[in-house]
């Protein structure tokens, strides 16, 4: 039997030392590495070339997106198509042994299009925002409906669904996974460390901007697949839009409405804390994270509005960066 081949596509923009760590982590694990750069100005392109990695520099005439970058990396591999492609963001290092473990998971499972694992933060202790995303990455193992951008994908399935949609600027991985599922393919998360991510979120403004980007993703992917992100969009509209509007009316004209809104937010916050505690978070950590999860509905709504305004005006969807 012919041994499967694996190539890696890393994407980045001004990742600096994080990119070097990413590319070095792939040495000895894959047959080929392609780095796709989206307009970096920090020497990332030369650093990748110095490591002997094939580099693609995206043309700035079209909007940069992670989806566009991943497609460009895959296109380089078409001449000598590998069996599988490991996609990884340039701020992530791939764990030793991950590639071999993912290949084992694919073995005997012709129905599988994607195998992914767990992403961890390099410095979760650096800020509450890093701890938030570290918890966000830890999702149950087993059959899944979607995953993040770090994933091993069967090349034939990537081609069959046309790759990523380059116009989707956030949650492009969810959108890609949704099309794979609708085509009848399966996705699997195995309970192993896959990548070490460096969010480098040390300021409230970074966290807010990331939440804006998430909201944009909720709206855009929900527009393409109305059944997807439906609960998320409803929660954002309720807690980020409707209840604040009612609270304002109550504050100006009818104070019992304000009390009702406060009560609803308190109940929602309590349920969020309980959910986090069920996920084995310590009480203090759960109380802290629940506060930010509740607050996130406001920047989420901003991102959703931004998407719909862009669409209504016929404007290109440009990336929303937080670092």
PDB file of C-alpha atoms in Angstrom:
ATOM      1  CA  UNK A   1       0.000   0.000   0.000  1.00  0.00           C
ATOM      2  CA  UNK A   2       1.260   3.485  -0.886  1.00  0.00           C
ATOM      3  CA  UNK A   3       2.173   5.553   2.135  1.00  0.00           C
ATOM      4  CA  UNK A   4       0.093   8.739   2.507  1.00  0.00           C
ATOM      5  CA  UNK A   5       1.935  12.008   2.000  1.00  0.00           C
ATOM      6  CA  UNK A   6       1.393  15.123   4.107  1.00  0.00           C
ATOM      7  CA  UNK A   7       2.188  18.751   3.333  1.00  0.00           C
ATOM      8  CA  UNK A   8       1.619  21.767   5.553  1.00  0.00           C
ATOM      9  CA  UNK A   9       0.278  25.197   4.686  1.00  0.00           C
ATOM     10  CA  UNK A  10       1.081  27.910   7.223  1.00  0.00           C
ATOM     11  CA  UNK A  11      -0.432  31.372   6.865  1.00  0.00           C
ATOM     12  CA  UNK A  12       0.505  34.612   8.558  1.00  0.00           C
ATOM     13  CA  UNK A  13       0.805  38.355   8.691  1.00  0.00           C
ATOM     14  CA  UNK A  14       3.436  40.052  10.847  1.00  0.00           C
ATOM     15  CA  UNK A  15       3.798  37.084  13.198  1.00  0.00           C
ATOM     16  CA  UNK A  16       7.542  37.563  13.746  1.00  0.00           C
ATOM     17  CA  UNK A  17       9.039  35.015  16.147  1.00  0.00           C
ATOM     18  CA  UNK A  18       5.714  33.192  16.335  1.00  0.00           C
ATOM     19  CA  UNK A  19       6.030  32.313  12.652  1.00  0.00           C
ATOM     20  CA  UNK A  20       9.574  31.006  13.054  1.00  0.00           C
ATOM     21  CA  UNK A  21       8.388  28.805  15.926  1.00  0.00           C
ATOM     22  CA  UNK A  22       5.538  27.548  13.726  1.00  0.00           C
ATOM     23  CA  UNK A  23       7.740  26.646  10.766  1.00  0.00           C
ATOM     24  CA  UNK A  24      10.412  24.969  12.892  1.00  0.00           C
ATOM     25  CA  UNK A  25       7.728  22.857  14.610  1.00  0.00           C
ATOM     26  CA  UNK A  26       6.828  21.313  11.238  1.00  0.00           C
ATOM     27  CA  UNK A  27      10.343  20.099  10.483  1.00  0.00           C
ATOM     28  CA  UNK A  28      10.535  16.329  10.263  1.00  0.00           C
ATOM     29  CA  UNK A  29       6.768  15.922  10.525  1.00  0.00           C
ATOM     30  CA  UNK A  30       5.624  16.708   6.962  1.00  0.00           C
ATOM     31  CA  UNK A  31       6.950  16.207   3.446  1.00  0.00           C
ATOM     32  CA  UNK A  32       6.639  19.840   2.365  1.00  0.00           C
ATOM     33  CA  UNK A  33       5.849  23.230   3.913  1.00  0.00           C
ATOM     34  CA  UNK A  34       4.354  26.244   2.163  1.00  0.00           C
ATOM     35  CA  UNK A  35       4.105  29.616   3.897  1.00  0.00           C
ATOM     36  CA  UNK A  36       1.579  32.156   2.596  1.00  0.00           C
ATOM     37  CA  UNK A  37       2.150  35.767   3.621  1.00  0.00           C
ATOM     38  CA  UNK A  38      -0.523  38.471   3.676  1.00  0.00           C
ATOM     39  CA  UNK A  39       1.430  41.706   3.344  1.00  0.00           C
ATOM     40  CA  UNK A  40       3.811  41.374   6.301  1.00  0.00           C
ATOM     41  CA  UNK A  41       6.201  44.228   6.976  1.00  0.00           C
ATOM     42  CA  UNK A  42       8.222  42.571   9.755  1.00  0.00           C
ATOM     43  CA  UNK A  43      10.566  40.376   7.745  1.00  0.00           C
ATOM     44  CA  UNK A  44       8.381  37.274   7.915  1.00  0.00           C
ATOM     45  CA  UNK A  45       8.875  36.468   4.222  1.00  0.00           C
ATOM     46  CA  UNK A  46      12.661  36.471   4.422  1.00  0.00           C
ATOM     47  CA  UNK A  47      12.608  34.565   7.713  1.00  0.00           C
ATOM     48  CA  UNK A  48      10.560  31.790   6.090  1.00  0.00           C
ATOM     49  CA  UNK A  49      12.881  31.654   3.084  1.00  0.00           C
ATOM     50  CA  UNK A  50      15.900  31.484   5.376  1.00  0.00           C
ATOM     51  CA  UNK A  51      14.351  28.333   6.850  1.00  0.00           C
ATOM     52  CA  UNK A  52      14.078  26.810   3.374  1.00  0.00           C
ATOM     53  CA  UNK A  53      10.302  27.103   3.198  1.00  0.00           C
ATOM     54  CA  UNK A  54       8.432  27.773  -0.046  1.00  0.00           C
ATOM     55  CA  UNK A  55       6.790  31.210   0.183  1.00  0.00           C
ATOM     56  CA  UNK A  56       3.745  32.697  -1.495  1.00  0.00           C
ATOM     57  CA  UNK A  57       3.234  36.452  -1.183  1.00  0.00           C
ATOM     58  CA  UNK A  58      -0.385  37.427  -1.718  1.00  0.00           C
ATOM     59  CA  UNK A  59      -1.092  40.307  -4.066  1.00  0.00           C
ATOM     60  CA  UNK A  60      -2.434  43.293  -2.128  1.00  0.00           C
ATOM     61  CA  UNK A  61      -4.822  44.177  -4.962  1.00  0.00           C
ATOM     62  CA  UNK A  62      -7.435  41.865  -3.387  1.00  0.00           C
ATOM     63  CA  UNK A  63      -8.466  41.844   0.300  1.00  0.00           C
ATOM     64  CA  UNK A  64      -6.339  39.642   2.531  1.00  0.00           C
ATOM     65  CA  UNK A  65      -8.236  36.832   4.242  1.00  0.00           C
ATOM     66  CA  UNK A  66      -7.147  33.639   5.968  1.00  0.00           C
ATOM     67  CA  UNK A  67      -9.332  31.689   3.539  1.00  0.00           C
ATOM     68  CA  UNK A  68      -7.651  33.239   0.510  1.00  0.00           C
ATOM     69  CA  UNK A  69      -4.223  32.497   2.000  1.00  0.00           C
ATOM     70  CA  UNK A  70      -5.022  28.846   2.671  1.00  0.00           C
ATOM     71  CA  UNK A  71      -6.330  28.388  -0.868  1.00  0.00           C
ATOM     72  CA  UNK A  72      -3.168  29.961  -2.292  1.00  0.00           C
ATOM     73  CA  UNK A  73      -1.014  27.576  -0.275  1.00  0.00           C
ATOM     74  CA  UNK A  74      -3.017  24.574  -1.420  1.00  0.00           C
ATOM     75  CA  UNK A  75      -2.702  25.691  -5.053  1.00  0.00           C
ATOM     76  CA  UNK A  76       1.088  25.405  -4.800  1.00  0.00           C
ATOM     77  CA  UNK A  77       0.682  21.779  -3.753  1.00  0.00           C
ATOM     78  CA  UNK A  78      -1.527  20.770  -6.679  1.00  0.00           C
ATOM     79  CA  UNK A  79       1.443  19.984  -8.930  1.00  0.00           C
ATOM     80  CA  UNK A  80       2.464  17.128  -6.652  1.00  0.00           C
ATOM     81  CA  UNK A  81      -0.716  16.642  -4.657  1.00  0.00           C
ATOM     82  CA  UNK A  82      -0.222  15.206  -1.154  1.00  0.00           C
ATOM     83  CA  UNK A  83      -2.784  12.871   0.352  1.00  0.00           C
ATOM     84  CA  UNK A  84      -3.376  15.244   3.275  1.00  0.00           C
ATOM     85  CA  UNK A  85      -2.694  18.886   4.065  1.00  0.00           C
ATOM     86  CA  UNK A  86      -2.134  20.211   7.573  1.00  0.00           C
ATOM     87  CA  UNK A  87      -3.310  23.814   7.771  1.00  0.00           C
ATOM     88  CA  UNK A  88      -1.858  25.881  10.584  1.00  0.00           C
ATOM     89  CA  UNK A  89      -1.940  29.549  11.527  1.00  0.00           C
ATOM     90  CA  UNK A  90       1.426  31.251  11.726  1.00  0.00           C
ATOM     91  CA  UNK A  91       1.008  32.048  15.423  1.00  0.00           C
ATOM     92  CA  UNK A  92       0.782  28.351  16.285  1.00  0.00           C
ATOM     93  CA  UNK A  93       3.422  25.694  16.797  1.00  0.00           C
ATOM     94  CA  UNK A  94       2.509  22.127  15.832  1.00  0.00           C
ATOM     95  CA  UNK A  95       3.055  19.596  18.598  1.00  0.00           C
ATOM     96  CA  UNK A  96       5.599  16.819  18.116  1.00  0.00           C
ATOM     97  CA  UNK A  97       3.825  13.656  17.083  1.00  0.00           C
ATOM     98  CA  UNK A  98       0.632  15.384  15.998  1.00  0.00           C
ATOM     99  CA  UNK A  99       0.968  14.605  12.295  1.00  0.00           C
ATOM    100  CA  UNK A 100       1.499  10.897  12.958  1.00  0.00           C
ATOM    101  CA  UNK A 101      -1.477  10.814  15.343  1.00  0.00           C
ATOM    102  CA  UNK A 102      -3.751  12.513  12.829  1.00  0.00           C
ATOM    103  CA  UNK A 103      -2.729  10.054  10.119  1.00  0.00           C
ATOM    104  CA  UNK A 104      -3.552   7.169  12.462  1.00  0.00           C
ATOM    105  CA  UNK A 105      -7.013   8.678  12.975  1.00  0.00           C
ATOM    106  CA  UNK A 106      -7.574   8.816   9.221  1.00  0.00           C
ATOM    107  CA  UNK A 107      -6.501   5.195   8.788  1.00  0.00           C
ATOM    108  CA  UNK A 108      -9.462   3.023   7.844  1.00  0.00           C
ATOM    109  CA  UNK A 109     -11.853   5.991   7.907  1.00  0.00           C
ATOM    110  CA  UNK A 110     -12.530   6.861   4.269  1.00  0.00           C
ATOM    111  CA  UNK A 111     -15.532   8.879   5.428  1.00  0.00           C
ATOM    112  CA  UNK A 112     -13.284  11.387   7.221  1.00  0.00           C
ATOM    113  CA  UNK A 113     -12.464  14.702   5.588  1.00  0.00           C
ATOM    114  CA  UNK A 114     -10.882  16.432   8.611  1.00  0.00           C
ATOM    115  CA  UNK A 115      -8.998  15.430  11.728  1.00  0.00           C
ATOM    116  CA  UNK A 116      -8.249  18.066  14.321  1.00  0.00           C
ATOM    117  CA  UNK A 117      -7.153  18.144  17.946  1.00  0.00           C
ATOM    118  CA  UNK A 118      -6.791  20.541  20.851  1.00  0.00           C
ATOM    119  CA  UNK A 119      -5.180  23.952  20.639  1.00  0.00           C
ATOM    120  CA  UNK A 120      -3.575  25.413  23.748  1.00  0.00           C
ATOM    121  CA  UNK A 121      -2.351  28.882  24.594  1.00  0.00           C
ATOM    122  CA  UNK A 122       1.395  29.311  25.074  1.00  0.00           C
ATOM    123  CA  UNK A 123       0.927  31.953  27.778  1.00  0.00           C
ATOM    124  CA  UNK A 124      -2.540  31.604  29.359  1.00  0.00           C
ATOM    125  CA  UNK A 125      -1.222  33.275  32.509  1.00  0.00           C
ATOM    126  CA  UNK A 126      -0.285  36.476  30.645  1.00  0.00           C
ATOM    127  CA  UNK A 127      -3.795  37.977  30.689  1.00  0.00           C
ATOM    128  CA  UNK A 128      -7.442  37.209  31.310  1.00  0.00           C
ATOM    129  CA  UNK A 129      -7.952  37.484  27.549  1.00  0.00           C
ATOM    130  CA  UNK A 130      -5.433  34.720  26.864  1.00  0.00           C
ATOM    131  CA  UNK A 131      -7.144  32.556  29.480  1.00  0.00           C
ATOM    132  CA  UNK A 132     -10.477  33.186  27.777  1.00  0.00           C
ATOM    133  CA  UNK A 133      -9.278  31.886  24.427  1.00  0.00           C
ATOM    134  CA  UNK A 134      -7.391  28.991  26.031  1.00  0.00           C
ATOM    135  CA  UNK A 135     -10.702  27.799  27.493  1.00  0.00           C
ATOM    136  CA  UNK A 136     -12.440  28.516  24.173  1.00  0.00           C
ATOM    137  CA  UNK A 137     -10.151  26.058  22.343  1.00  0.00           C
ATOM    138  CA  UNK A 138     -11.034  23.102  24.574  1.00  0.00           C
ATOM    139  CA  UNK A 139     -14.001  21.439  22.937  1.00  0.00           C
ATOM    140  CA  UNK A 140     -15.157  17.831  23.357  1.00  0.00           C
ATOM    141  CA  UNK A 141     -13.430  15.157  21.289  1.00  0.00           C
ATOM    142  CA  UNK A 142     -15.313  12.913  18.874  1.00  0.00           C
ATOM    143  CA  UNK A 143     -17.435  13.637  15.818  1.00  0.00           C
ATOM    144  CA  UNK A 144     -17.784  17.405  15.380  1.00  0.00           C
ATOM    145  CA  UNK A 145     -19.643  19.842  13.162  1.00  0.00           C
ATOM    146  CA  UNK A 146     -16.786  22.329  12.710  1.00  0.00           C
ATOM    147  CA  UNK A 147     -13.313  23.247  13.918  1.00  0.00           C
ATOM    148  CA  UNK A 148     -10.792  26.059  13.852  1.00  0.00           C
ATOM    149  CA  UNK A 149      -8.190  26.788  11.190  1.00  0.00           C
ATOM    150  CA  UNK A 150      -5.643  24.260  12.518  1.00  0.00           C
ATOM    151  CA  UNK A 151      -6.769  21.043  10.830  1.00  0.00           C
ATOM    152  CA  UNK A 152      -5.566  18.144   8.720  1.00  0.00           C
ATOM    153  CA  UNK A 153      -7.678  17.845   5.579  1.00  0.00           C
ATOM    154  CA  UNK A 154      -7.918  15.123   2.964  1.00  0.00           C
ATOM    155  CA  UNK A 155      -6.826  16.792  -0.276  1.00  0.00           C
ATOM    156  CA  UNK A 156      -9.508  15.111  -2.377  1.00  0.00           C
ATOM    157  CA  UNK A 157     -12.227  16.484  -0.115  1.00  0.00           C
ATOM    158  CA  UNK A 158     -10.708  19.962  -0.156  1.00  0.00           C
ATOM    159  CA  UNK A 159     -10.868  19.934  -3.948  1.00  0.00           C
ATOM    160  CA  UNK A 160     -14.360  18.434  -4.021  1.00  0.00           C
ATOM    161  CA  UNK A 161     -15.915  21.360  -2.114  1.00  0.00           C
ATOM    162  CA  UNK A 162     -13.787  24.045  -3.754  1.00  0.00           C
ATOM    163  CA  UNK A 163     -11.615  24.884  -0.762  1.00  0.00           C
ATOM    164  CA  UNK A 164     -12.254  27.893   1.460  1.00  0.00           C
ATOM    165  CA  UNK A 165     -14.468  30.802   0.469  1.00  0.00           C
ATOM    166  CA  UNK A 166     -11.942  33.661   0.123  1.00  0.00           C
ATOM    167  CA  UNK A 167     -14.573  36.328   0.759  1.00  0.00           C
ATOM    168  CA  UNK A 168     -15.312  35.099   4.300  1.00  0.00           C
ATOM    169  CA  UNK A 169     -13.125  37.107   6.692  1.00  0.00           C
ATOM    170  CA  UNK A 170     -13.978  35.385   9.982  1.00  0.00           C
ATOM    171  CA  UNK A 171     -15.240  31.895  10.833  1.00  0.00           C
ATOM    172  CA  UNK A 172     -14.101  30.849   7.355  1.00  0.00           C
ATOM    173  CA  UNK A 173     -13.176  27.503   8.907  1.00  0.00           C
ATOM    174  CA  UNK A 174     -16.761  27.021  10.129  1.00  0.00           C
ATOM    175  CA  UNK A 175     -18.054  27.846   6.651  1.00  0.00           C
ATOM    176  CA  UNK A 176     -15.651  25.368   5.017  1.00  0.00           C
ATOM    177  CA  UNK A 177     -16.584  22.655   7.512  1.00  0.00           C
ATOM    178  CA  UNK A 178     -20.281  23.268   6.924  1.00  0.00           C
ATOM    179  CA  UNK A 179     -19.906  22.623   3.203  1.00  0.00           C
ATOM    180  CA  UNK A 180     -17.953  19.445   3.905  1.00  0.00           C
ATOM    181  CA  UNK A 181     -20.675  18.165   6.244  1.00  0.00           C
ATOM    182  CA  UNK A 182     -23.378  19.013   3.723  1.00  0.00           C
ATOM    183  CA  UNK A 183     -21.468  16.977   1.136  1.00  0.00           C
ATOM    184  CA  UNK A 184     -21.755  13.934   3.420  1.00  0.00           C
ATOM    185  CA  UNK A 185     -18.238  13.949   4.840  1.00  0.00           C
ATOM    186  CA  UNK A 186     -17.281  13.599   8.522  1.00  0.00           C
ATOM    187  CA  UNK A 187     -15.044  15.585  10.874  1.00  0.00           C
ATOM    188  CA  UNK A 188     -13.246  14.232  13.927  1.00  0.00           C
ATOM    189  CA  UNK A 189     -11.504  15.802  16.929  1.00  0.00           C
ATOM    190  CA  UNK A 190      -9.108  13.478  18.717  1.00  0.00           C
ATOM    191  CA  UNK A 191      -8.210  14.103  22.391  1.00  0.00           C
ATOM    192  CA  UNK A 192      -4.609  15.159  21.795  1.00  0.00           C
ATOM    193  CA  UNK A 193      -2.682  18.420  21.849  1.00  0.00           C
ATOM    194  CA  UNK A 194      -2.350  19.629  18.262  1.00  0.00           C
ATOM    195  CA  UNK A 195      -0.977  23.180  18.366  1.00  0.00           C
ATOM    196  CA  UNK A 196       0.305  25.813  20.801  1.00  0.00           C
ATOM    197  CA  UNK A 197      -1.215  29.198  20.015  1.00  0.00           C
ATOM    198  CA  UNK A 198       0.059  32.617  21.000  1.00  0.00           C
ATOM    199  CA  UNK A 199      -2.917  34.960  21.134  1.00  0.00           C
ATOM    200  CA  UNK A 200      -0.765  37.758  22.573  1.00  0.00           C
ATOM    201  CA  UNK A 201      -3.905  39.530  23.821  1.00  0.00           C
ATOM    202  CA  UNK A 202      -2.826  41.815  26.613  1.00  0.00           C
ATOM    203  CA  UNK A 203      -5.235  44.743  26.209  1.00  0.00           C
ATOM    204  CA  UNK A 204      -8.994  45.141  26.464  1.00  0.00           C
ATOM    205  CA  UNK A 205      -9.063  46.740  23.017  1.00  0.00           C
ATOM    206  CA  UNK A 206      -7.586  43.614  21.459  1.00  0.00           C
ATOM    207  CA  UNK A 207     -10.220  41.437  23.085  1.00  0.00           C
ATOM    208  CA  UNK A 208     -12.980  43.811  21.938  1.00  0.00           C
ATOM    209  CA  UNK A 209     -11.726  43.808  18.331  1.00  0.00           C
ATOM    210  CA  UNK A 210     -11.546  40.020  18.311  1.00  0.00           C
ATOM    211  CA  UNK A 211     -15.150  39.885  19.525  1.00  0.00           C
ATOM    212  CA  UNK A 212     -16.136  42.303  16.732  1.00  0.00           C
ATOM    213  CA  UNK A 213     -14.520  39.923  14.258  1.00  0.00           C
ATOM    214  CA  UNK A 214     -16.454  36.988  15.742  1.00  0.00           C
ATOM    215  CA  UNK A 215     -19.714  38.879  15.296  1.00  0.00           C
ATOM    216  CA  UNK A 216     -18.835  39.571  11.668  1.00  0.00           C
ATOM    217  CA  UNK A 217     -18.309  35.827  11.251  1.00  0.00           C
ATOM    218  CA  UNK A 218     -21.658  35.015  12.869  1.00  0.00           C
ATOM    219  CA  UNK A 219     -23.412  37.285  10.375  1.00  0.00           C
ATOM    220  CA  UNK A 220     -21.506  36.387   7.213  1.00  0.00           C
ATOM    221  CA  UNK A 221     -21.473  32.619   7.692  1.00  0.00           C
ATOM    222  CA  UNK A 222     -25.073  32.762   8.914  1.00  0.00           C
ATOM    223  CA  UNK A 223     -25.955  34.604   5.715  1.00  0.00           C
ATOM    224  CA  UNK A 224     -24.374  31.838   3.625  1.00  0.00           C
ATOM    225  CA  UNK A 225     -25.764  28.994   5.785  1.00  0.00           C
ATOM    226  CA  UNK A 226     -28.895  30.232   7.636  1.00  0.00           C
ATOM    227  CA  UNK A 227     -28.981  27.149   9.877  1.00  0.00           C
ATOM    228  CA  UNK A 228     -25.475  27.810  11.189  1.00  0.00           C
ATOM    229  CA  UNK A 229     -24.675  30.211  14.052  1.00  0.00           C
ATOM    230  CA  UNK A 230     -28.427  30.714  14.542  1.00  0.00           C
ATOM    231  CA  UNK A 231     -28.349  30.466  18.377  1.00  0.00           C
ATOM    232  CA  UNK A 232     -25.304  32.745  18.490  1.00  0.00           C
ATOM    233  CA  UNK A 233     -26.979  35.399  16.357  1.00  0.00           C
ATOM    234  CA  UNK A 234     -30.131  35.270  18.461  1.00  0.00           C
ATOM    235  CA  UNK A 235     -28.200  35.705  21.697  1.00  0.00           C
ATOM    236  CA  UNK A 236     -26.262  38.632  20.272  1.00  0.00           C
ATOM    237  CA  UNK A 237     -29.424  40.347  19.089  1.00  0.00           C
ATOM    238  CA  UNK A 238     -31.138  39.818  22.430  1.00  0.00           C
ATOM    239  CA  UNK A 239     -28.333  40.647  24.869  1.00  0.00           C
ATOM    240  CA  UNK A 240     -26.401  43.059  22.693  1.00  0.00           C
ATOM    241  CA  UNK A 241     -29.284  44.905  21.066  1.00  0.00           C
ATOM    242  CA  UNK A 242     -32.830  44.368  22.325  1.00  0.00           C
ATOM    243  CA  UNK A 243     -32.209  44.377  26.080  1.00  0.00           C
ATOM    244  CA  UNK A 244     -29.915  47.454  26.034  1.00  0.00           C
ATOM    245  CA  UNK A 245     -32.599  49.312  24.051  1.00  0.00           C
ATOM    246  CA  UNK A 246     -35.275  48.320  26.572  1.00  0.00           C
ATOM    247  CA  UNK A 247     -32.959  49.357  29.411  1.00  0.00           C
ATOM    248  CA  UNK A 248     -32.541  52.798  27.856  1.00  0.00           C
ATOM    249  CA  UNK A 249     -36.305  53.196  27.534  1.00  0.00           C
ATOM    250  CA  UNK A 250     -36.702  52.117  31.132  1.00  0.00           C
ATOM    251  CA  UNK A 251     -34.044  54.540  32.353  1.00  0.00           C
ATOM    252  CA  UNK A 252     -35.702  57.445  30.545  1.00  0.00           C
ATOM    253  CA  UNK A 253     -39.396  56.756  30.986  1.00  0.00           C
ATOM    254  CA  UNK A 254     -40.346  53.617  32.932  1.00  0.00           C
ATOM    255  CA  UNK A 255     -37.874  52.366  35.542  1.00  0.00           C
ATOM    256  CA  UNK A 256     -39.479  48.914  36.110  1.00  0.00           C
ATOM    257  CA  UNK A 257     -38.313  47.996  32.610  1.00  0.00           C
ATOM    258  CA  UNK A 258     -34.764  48.764  33.669  1.00  0.00           C
ATOM    259  CA  UNK A 259     -35.121  46.454  36.678  1.00  0.00           C
ATOM    260  CA  UNK A 260     -36.471  43.716  34.406  1.00  0.00           C
ATOM    261  CA  UNK A 261     -33.459  44.011  32.108  1.00  0.00           C
ATOM    262  CA  UNK A 262     -31.054  43.882  35.036  1.00  0.00           C
ATOM    263  CA  UNK A 263     -32.802  40.744  36.281  1.00  0.00           C
ATOM    264  CA  UNK A 264     -32.557  39.077  32.859  1.00  0.00           C
ATOM    265  CA  UNK A 265     -28.851  39.879  32.565  1.00  0.00           C
ATOM    266  CA  UNK A 266     -28.286  38.534  36.075  1.00  0.00           C
ATOM    267  CA  UNK A 267     -30.048  35.266  35.243  1.00  0.00           C
ATOM    268  CA  UNK A 268     -28.063  34.931  32.006  1.00  0.00           C
ATOM    269  CA  UNK A 269     -24.801  35.606  33.824  1.00  0.00           C
ATOM    270  CA  UNK A 270     -25.625  32.999  36.453  1.00  0.00           C
ATOM    271  CA  UNK A 271     -26.356  30.379  33.803  1.00  0.00           C
ATOM    272  CA  UNK A 272     -23.075  31.170  32.046  1.00  0.00           C
ATOM    273  CA  UNK A 273     -21.182  30.720  35.311  1.00  0.00           C
ATOM    274  CA  UNK A 274     -22.905  27.384  35.904  1.00  0.00           C
ATOM    275  CA  UNK A 275     -22.005  26.222  32.391  1.00  0.00           C
ATOM    276  CA  UNK A 276     -18.367  27.129  32.900  1.00  0.00           C
ATOM    277  CA  UNK A 277     -18.293  25.398  36.279  1.00  0.00           C
ATOM    278  CA  UNK A 278     -19.632  22.235  34.634  1.00  0.00           C
ATOM    279  CA  UNK A 279     -16.611  22.525  32.358  1.00  0.00           C
ATOM    280  CA  UNK A 280     -14.386  22.184  35.437  1.00  0.00           C
ATOM    281  CA  UNK A 281     -13.404  25.832  35.692  1.00  0.00           C
ATOM    282  CA  UNK A 282     -12.660  27.020  39.250  1.00  0.00           C
ATOM    283  CA  UNK A 283     -15.356  29.289  40.675  1.00  0.00           C
ATOM    284  CA  UNK A 284     -13.292  32.480  40.588  1.00  0.00           C
ATOM    285  CA  UNK A 285     -12.214  31.837  37.005  1.00  0.00           C
ATOM    286  CA  UNK A 286     -15.777  31.034  35.956  1.00  0.00           C
ATOM    287  CA  UNK A 287     -17.089  34.267  37.486  1.00  0.00           C
ATOM    288  CA  UNK A 288     -14.438  36.256  35.648  1.00  0.00           C
ATOM    289  CA  UNK A 289     -14.853  34.582  32.266  1.00  0.00           C
ATOM    290  CA  UNK A 290     -18.649  34.765  32.432  1.00  0.00           C
ATOM    291  CA  UNK A 291     -18.378  38.543  32.768  1.00  0.00           C
ATOM    292  CA  UNK A 292     -16.451  38.825  29.494  1.00  0.00           C
ATOM    293  CA  UNK A 293     -18.677  36.307  27.732  1.00  0.00           C
ATOM    294  CA  UNK A 294     -21.699  38.403  28.708  1.00  0.00           C
ATOM    295  CA  UNK A 295     -20.034  41.632  27.645  1.00  0.00           C
ATOM    296  CA  UNK A 296     -18.942  40.138  24.301  1.00  0.00           C
ATOM    297  CA  UNK A 297     -22.461  40.423  22.915  1.00  0.00           C
ATOM    298  CA  UNK A 298     -21.956  44.173  22.404  1.00  0.00           C
ATOM    299  CA  UNK A 299     -18.853  43.948  20.163  1.00  0.00           C
ATOM    300  CA  UNK A 300     -20.416  40.884  18.516  1.00  0.00           C
ATOM    301  CA  UNK A 301     -23.378  43.032  17.542  1.00  0.00           C
ATOM    302  CA  UNK A 302     -21.027  45.691  16.196  1.00  0.00           C
ATOM    303  CA  UNK A 303     -19.408  43.073  13.969  1.00  0.00           C
ATOM    304  CA  UNK A 304     -22.754  41.789  12.731  1.00  0.00           C
ATOM    305  CA  UNK A 305     -23.855  45.314  11.870  1.00  0.00           C
ATOM    306  CA  UNK A 306     -20.545  45.952  10.097  1.00  0.00           C
ATOM    307  CA  UNK A 307     -21.082  42.905   7.898  1.00  0.00           C
ATOM    308  CA  UNK A 308     -24.596  43.890   6.877  1.00  0.00           C
ATOM    309  CA  UNK A 309     -23.539  47.483   6.154  1.00  0.00           C
ATOM    310  CA  UNK A 310     -20.670  46.256   3.984  1.00  0.00           C
ATOM    311  CA  UNK A 311     -22.984  43.919   2.131  1.00  0.00           C
ATOM    312  CA  UNK A 312     -25.659  46.594   1.618  1.00  0.00           C
ATOM    313  CA  UNK A 313     -23.062  49.017   0.225  1.00  0.00           C
ATOM    314  CA  UNK A 314     -21.462  46.363  -1.967  1.00  0.00           C
ATOM    315  CA  UNK A 315     -18.082  46.780  -0.285  1.00  0.00           C
ATOM    316  CA  UNK A 316     -15.337  44.177  -0.052  1.00  0.00           C
ATOM    317  CA  UNK A 317     -14.996  42.258   3.190  1.00  0.00           C
ATOM    318  CA  UNK A 318     -11.666  43.279   4.729  1.00  0.00           C
ATOM    319  CA  UNK A 319     -10.040  41.442   7.625  1.00  0.00           C
ATOM    320  CA  UNK A 320     -10.530  42.650  11.189  1.00  0.00           C
ATOM    321  CA  UNK A 321      -7.229  42.350  13.057  1.00  0.00           C
ATOM    322  CA  UNK A 322      -6.758  42.326  16.805  1.00  0.00           C
ATOM    323  CA  UNK A 323      -2.942  42.142  16.978  1.00  0.00           C
TER     324      UNK A 323
END
